[in-house]
Coordinates of C-alpha atoms and ligand atoms in Angstrom, one line a residue:
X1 CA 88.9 -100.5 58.4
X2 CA 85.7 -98.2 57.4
X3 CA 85.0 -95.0 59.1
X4 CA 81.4 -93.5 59.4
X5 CA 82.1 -89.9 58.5
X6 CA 78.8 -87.5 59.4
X7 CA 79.1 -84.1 58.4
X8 CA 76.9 -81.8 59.8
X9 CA 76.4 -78.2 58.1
X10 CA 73.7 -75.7 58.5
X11 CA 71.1 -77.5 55.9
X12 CA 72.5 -81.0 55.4
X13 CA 73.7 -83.6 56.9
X14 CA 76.3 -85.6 54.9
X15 CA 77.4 -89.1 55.7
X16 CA 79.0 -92.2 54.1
X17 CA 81.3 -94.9 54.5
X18 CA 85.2 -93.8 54.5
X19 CA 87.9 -97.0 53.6
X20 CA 91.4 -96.6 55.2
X21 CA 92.5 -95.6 52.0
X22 CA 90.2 -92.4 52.5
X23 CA 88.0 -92.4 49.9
X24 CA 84.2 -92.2 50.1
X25 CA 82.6 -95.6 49.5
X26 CA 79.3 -94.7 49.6
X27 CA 77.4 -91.1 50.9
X28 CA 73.9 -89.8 51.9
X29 CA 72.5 -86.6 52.6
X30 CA 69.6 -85.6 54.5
X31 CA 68.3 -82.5 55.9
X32 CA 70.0 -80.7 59.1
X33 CA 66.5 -79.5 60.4
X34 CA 68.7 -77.1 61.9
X35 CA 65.6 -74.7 63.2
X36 CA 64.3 -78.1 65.3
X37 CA 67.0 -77.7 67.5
X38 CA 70.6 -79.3 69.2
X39 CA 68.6 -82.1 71.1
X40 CA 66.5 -82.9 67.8
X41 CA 70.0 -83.3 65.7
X42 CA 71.7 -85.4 68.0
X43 CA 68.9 -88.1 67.8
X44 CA 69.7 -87.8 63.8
X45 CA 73.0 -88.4 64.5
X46 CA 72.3 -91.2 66.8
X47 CA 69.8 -93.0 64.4
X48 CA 72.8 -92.5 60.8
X49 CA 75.1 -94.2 63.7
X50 CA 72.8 -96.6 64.6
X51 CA 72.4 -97.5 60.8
X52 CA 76.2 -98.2 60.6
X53 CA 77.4 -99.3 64.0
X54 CA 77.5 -103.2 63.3
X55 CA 79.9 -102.2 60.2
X56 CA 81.8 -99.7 60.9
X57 CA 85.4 -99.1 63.5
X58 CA 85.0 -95.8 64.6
X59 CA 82.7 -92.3 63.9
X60 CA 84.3 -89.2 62.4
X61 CA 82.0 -86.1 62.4
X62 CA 82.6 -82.7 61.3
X63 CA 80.0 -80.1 62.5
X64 CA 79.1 -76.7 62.5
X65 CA 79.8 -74.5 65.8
X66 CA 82.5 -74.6 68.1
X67 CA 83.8 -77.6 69.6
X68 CA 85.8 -79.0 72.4
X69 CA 87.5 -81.8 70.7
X70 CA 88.5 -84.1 73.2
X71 CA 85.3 -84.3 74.6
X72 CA 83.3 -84.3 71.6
X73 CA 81.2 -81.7 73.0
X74 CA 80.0 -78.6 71.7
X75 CA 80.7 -75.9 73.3
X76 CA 79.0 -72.9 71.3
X77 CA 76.6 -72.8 68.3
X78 CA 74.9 -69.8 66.9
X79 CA 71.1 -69.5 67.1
X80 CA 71.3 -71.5 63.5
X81 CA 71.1 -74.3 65.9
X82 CA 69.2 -73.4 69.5
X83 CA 70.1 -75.4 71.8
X84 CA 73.5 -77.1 70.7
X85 CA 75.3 -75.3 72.9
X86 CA 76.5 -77.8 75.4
X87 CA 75.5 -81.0 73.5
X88 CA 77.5 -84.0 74.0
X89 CA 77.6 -85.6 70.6
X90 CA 80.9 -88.0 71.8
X91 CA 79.5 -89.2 75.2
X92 CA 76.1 -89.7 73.6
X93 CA 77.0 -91.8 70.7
X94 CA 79.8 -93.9 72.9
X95 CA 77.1 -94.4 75.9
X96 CA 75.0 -96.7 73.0
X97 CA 77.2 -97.7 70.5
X98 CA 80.8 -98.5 72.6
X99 CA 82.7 -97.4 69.4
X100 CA 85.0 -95.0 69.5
X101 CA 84.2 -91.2 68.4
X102 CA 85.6 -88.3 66.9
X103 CA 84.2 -84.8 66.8
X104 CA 85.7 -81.1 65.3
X105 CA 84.5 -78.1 64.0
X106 CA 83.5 -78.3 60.4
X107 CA 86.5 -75.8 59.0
X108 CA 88.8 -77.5 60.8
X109 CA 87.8 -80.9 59.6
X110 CA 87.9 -79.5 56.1
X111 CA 91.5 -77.7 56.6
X112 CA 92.6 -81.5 57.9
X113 CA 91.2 -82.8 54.8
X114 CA 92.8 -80.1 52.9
X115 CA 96.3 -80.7 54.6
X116 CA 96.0 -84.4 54.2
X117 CA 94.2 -84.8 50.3
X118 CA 94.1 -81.5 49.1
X119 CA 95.0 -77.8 48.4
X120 CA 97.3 -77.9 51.3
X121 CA 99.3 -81.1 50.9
X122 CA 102.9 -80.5 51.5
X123 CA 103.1 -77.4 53.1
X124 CA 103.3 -77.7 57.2
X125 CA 101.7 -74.6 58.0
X126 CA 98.5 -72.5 55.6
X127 CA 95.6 -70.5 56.6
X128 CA 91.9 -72.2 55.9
X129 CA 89.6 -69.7 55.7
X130 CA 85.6 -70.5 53.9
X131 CA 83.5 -68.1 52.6
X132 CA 79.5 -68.5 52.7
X133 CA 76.8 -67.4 55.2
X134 CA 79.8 -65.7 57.6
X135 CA 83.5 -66.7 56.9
X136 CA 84.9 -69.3 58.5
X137 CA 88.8 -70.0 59.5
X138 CA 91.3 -72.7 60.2
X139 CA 94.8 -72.6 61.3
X140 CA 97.2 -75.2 60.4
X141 CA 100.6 -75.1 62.0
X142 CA 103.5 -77.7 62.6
X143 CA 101.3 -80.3 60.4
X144 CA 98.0 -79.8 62.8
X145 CA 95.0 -77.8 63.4
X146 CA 96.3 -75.0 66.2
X147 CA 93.0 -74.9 68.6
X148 CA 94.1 -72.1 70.9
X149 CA 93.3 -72.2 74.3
X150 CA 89.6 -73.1 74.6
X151 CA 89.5 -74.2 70.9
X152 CA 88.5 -71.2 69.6
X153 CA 91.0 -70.1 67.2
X154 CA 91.1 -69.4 63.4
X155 CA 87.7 -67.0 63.9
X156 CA 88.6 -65.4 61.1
X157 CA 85.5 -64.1 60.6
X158 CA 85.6 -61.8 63.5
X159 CA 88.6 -60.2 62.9
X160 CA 87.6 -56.5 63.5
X161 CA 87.6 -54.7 59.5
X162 CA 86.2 -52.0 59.9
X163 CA 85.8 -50.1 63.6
X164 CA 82.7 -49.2 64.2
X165 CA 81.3 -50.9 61.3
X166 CA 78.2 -53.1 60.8
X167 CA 76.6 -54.8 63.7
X168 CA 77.9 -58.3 63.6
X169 CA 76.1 -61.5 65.3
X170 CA 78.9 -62.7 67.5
X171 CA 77.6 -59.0 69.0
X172 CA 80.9 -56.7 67.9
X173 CA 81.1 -54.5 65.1
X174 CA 82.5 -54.5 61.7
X175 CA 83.6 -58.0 61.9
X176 CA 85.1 -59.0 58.9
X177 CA 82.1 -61.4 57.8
X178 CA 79.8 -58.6 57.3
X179 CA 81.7 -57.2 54.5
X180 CA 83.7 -60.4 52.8
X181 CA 81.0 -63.4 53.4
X182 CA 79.6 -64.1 50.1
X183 CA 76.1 -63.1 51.8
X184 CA 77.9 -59.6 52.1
X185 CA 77.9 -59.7 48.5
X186 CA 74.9 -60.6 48.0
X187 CA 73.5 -58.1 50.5
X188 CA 75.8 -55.4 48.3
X189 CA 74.6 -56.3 45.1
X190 CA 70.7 -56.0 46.4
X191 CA 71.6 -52.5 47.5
X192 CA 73.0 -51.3 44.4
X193 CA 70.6 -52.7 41.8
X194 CA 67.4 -54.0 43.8
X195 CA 68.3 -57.2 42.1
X196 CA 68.0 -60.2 44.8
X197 CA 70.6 -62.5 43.2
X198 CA 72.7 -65.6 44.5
X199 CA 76.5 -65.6 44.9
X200 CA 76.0 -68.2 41.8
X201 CA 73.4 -65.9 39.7
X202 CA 76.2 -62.6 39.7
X203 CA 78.4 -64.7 37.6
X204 CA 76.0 -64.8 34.8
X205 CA 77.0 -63.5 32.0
X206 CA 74.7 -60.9 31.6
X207 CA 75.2 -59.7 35.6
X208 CA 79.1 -59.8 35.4
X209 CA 79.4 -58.0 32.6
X210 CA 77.6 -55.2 34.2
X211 CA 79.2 -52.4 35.2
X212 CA 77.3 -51.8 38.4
X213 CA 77.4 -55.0 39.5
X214 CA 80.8 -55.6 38.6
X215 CA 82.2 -52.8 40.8
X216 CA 80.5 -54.1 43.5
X217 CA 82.3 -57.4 43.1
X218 CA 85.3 -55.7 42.9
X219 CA 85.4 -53.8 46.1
X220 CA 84.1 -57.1 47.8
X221 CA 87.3 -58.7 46.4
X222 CA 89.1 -55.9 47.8
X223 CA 87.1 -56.4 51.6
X224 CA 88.5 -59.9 51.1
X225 CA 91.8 -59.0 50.7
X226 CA 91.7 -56.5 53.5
X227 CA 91.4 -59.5 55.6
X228 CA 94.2 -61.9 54.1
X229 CA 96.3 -58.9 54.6
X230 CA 96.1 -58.7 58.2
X231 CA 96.4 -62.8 58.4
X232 CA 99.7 -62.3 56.2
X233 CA 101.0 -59.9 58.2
X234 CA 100.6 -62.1 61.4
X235 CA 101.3 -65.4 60.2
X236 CA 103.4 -64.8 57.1
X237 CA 101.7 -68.8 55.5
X238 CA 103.8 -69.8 52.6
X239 CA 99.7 -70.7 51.4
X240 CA 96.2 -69.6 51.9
X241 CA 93.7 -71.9 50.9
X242 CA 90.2 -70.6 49.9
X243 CA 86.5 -72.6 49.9
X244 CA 83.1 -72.1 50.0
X245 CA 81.2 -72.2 46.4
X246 CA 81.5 -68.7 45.3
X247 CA 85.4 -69.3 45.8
X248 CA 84.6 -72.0 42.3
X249 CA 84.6 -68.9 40.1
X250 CA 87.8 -68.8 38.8
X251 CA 87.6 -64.5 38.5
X252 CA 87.8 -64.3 42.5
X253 CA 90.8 -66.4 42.9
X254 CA 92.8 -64.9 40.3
X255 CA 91.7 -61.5 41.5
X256 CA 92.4 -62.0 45.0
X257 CA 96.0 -63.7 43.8
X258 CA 97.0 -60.7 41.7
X259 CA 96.5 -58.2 43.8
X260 CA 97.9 -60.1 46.8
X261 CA 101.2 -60.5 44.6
X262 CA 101.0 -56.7 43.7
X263 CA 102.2 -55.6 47.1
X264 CA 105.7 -55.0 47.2
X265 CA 106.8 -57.1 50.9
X266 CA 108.0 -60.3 50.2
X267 CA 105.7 -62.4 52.7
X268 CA 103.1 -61.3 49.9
X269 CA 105.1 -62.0 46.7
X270 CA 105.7 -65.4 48.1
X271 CA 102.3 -66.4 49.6
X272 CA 100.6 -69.0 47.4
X273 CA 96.6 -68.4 47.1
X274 CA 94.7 -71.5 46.3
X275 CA 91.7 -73.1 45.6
X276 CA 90.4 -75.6 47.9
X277 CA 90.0 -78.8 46.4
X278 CA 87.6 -81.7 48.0
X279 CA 84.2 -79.4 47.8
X280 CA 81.5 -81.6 48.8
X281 CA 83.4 -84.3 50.3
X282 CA 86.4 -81.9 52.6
X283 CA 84.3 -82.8 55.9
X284 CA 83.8 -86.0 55.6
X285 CA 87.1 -86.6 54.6
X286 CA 88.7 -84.6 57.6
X287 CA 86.7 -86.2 60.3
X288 CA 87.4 -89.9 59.0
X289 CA 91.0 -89.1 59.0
X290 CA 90.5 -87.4 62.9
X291 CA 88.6 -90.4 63.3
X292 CA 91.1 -93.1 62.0
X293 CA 94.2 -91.2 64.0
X294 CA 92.5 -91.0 67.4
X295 CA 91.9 -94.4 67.9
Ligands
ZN1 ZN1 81.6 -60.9 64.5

């Protein structure tokens, strides 16, 4: 069996070949053109599916915004995608193709890769959660993704941090993003030292060895904890798995672990914090294995 595995982030698109053994024969990129718009991506999707259709068994495809997965719909996107509100990637690609299709959010396709190849195999229940432009979430319980009721759960990001804080695009404020994204760090490191750095760049030697900028890292490793803390207290997860690039520097992870382990409550001395595993490939991966099970 091969799977067509699209994964559809905020820049790129990536895409390959998946064998029933789950690994990644062969993969592509091109850009998302994300600004040109829902209807404009969907004909990209529909010409790397026409590309493949005469090889492949079934489409797996991981994508950014919220979906409705068993209609392969989307059913919001931010305004890092006008337009794909409403799209209907599933119908659209079955309508000319006749194969069969497969479509979830792009955290929860990575927590499913996660569960199934990575971080998180083994355990039956862990929190996702991916930390970049905002922060995303995933919720993993009884050895699947939990949706909620209108598959909107595991926003992490919007869990309410500070009351009154900054203003936040989902419209509330002092949503958790705005002070534990790794643009939130960025952001804090620009207002400190003027310095316009990447998440990547503050690692430097010669930035993390600075005293200003280190303290500023610090406190955002704190705001990330503040977070985890309120997700530990409601779920209790015997793991927590962590991605997004900035979550590759080793300092973070074994900050964030030592200081979760600090606290005295047991659901915090036993709560394993790790690393996500499949970078690059966790989207592709999770959607081929969606794919593969829902046919
Ligand atoms: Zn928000």
């Amino acid at each position: 069996m091969q799977i067509l595995a699209i994964d559809i982030g905020g820049t790129a698109i990536k895409y390959g070949i998946v064998n029933e053994d789950f690994s990644v024969e062969q993969s592509f990129e091109v850009p998302t053109e994300a600004q040109l718009g829902g209807p404009h991506l969907m004909q990209k999707m529909l010409s790397i599916v026409g590309a493949f259709a005469d090889r492949v068994d079934c489409v797996g495809i991981s994508t950014a915004g919220q979906v409705n997965s068993e209609l392969g719909k989307i059913i919001f996107a931010s305004e890092n995608i006008p337009n794909y509100t409403g799209i209907e990637i599933k119908k659209t690609i079955q309508e000319q193709f006749h194969l069969p299709v497969y479509v979830e959010n792009d955290v929860n396709s990575a927590a499913t890769a996660e569960a199934k190849f990575g971080a998180g195999r083994g355990y039956r229940d862990f929190l996702c959660l991916t930390y970049g432009t905002g922060v995303g979430g995933a919720l993993w319980i009884n050895d699947k993704i939990y949706t909620g009721d209108y598959f909107s759960a595991g926003e992490f990001g919007h869990i309410v941090t500070h009351t009154g804080g900054k203003k936040c695009t989902c419209g509330n404020n002092g949503c958790y993003e705005m002070y534990a994204s790794t643009r939130a760090l960025v952001n804090a490191v620009k207002e400190e030292t003027g310095k316009e750095l990447t998440g990547r760049e503050i690692f430097a030697p010669e930035h993390f060895n600075n005293v200003i900028i280190r303290a500023v890292l610090d406190n955002w490793i704190d705001e990330i904890i503040g977070g985890l803390t309120t997700l530990i207290f409601i779920f209790n997860p015997p793991c927590i798995v962590l991605g997004g690039g900035i979550m590759n520097e080793d300092y973070i992870i074994s900050e964030i672990d030592r200081r979760i382990h600090a606290r005295p409550m047991h659901s915090f001395q036993s709560v394993q914090i790790k690393k996500a595993e499949l970078k690059n490939q966790a989207g592709m991966l999770g959607a081929a294995y969606l794919a593969k099970q829902a046919m």
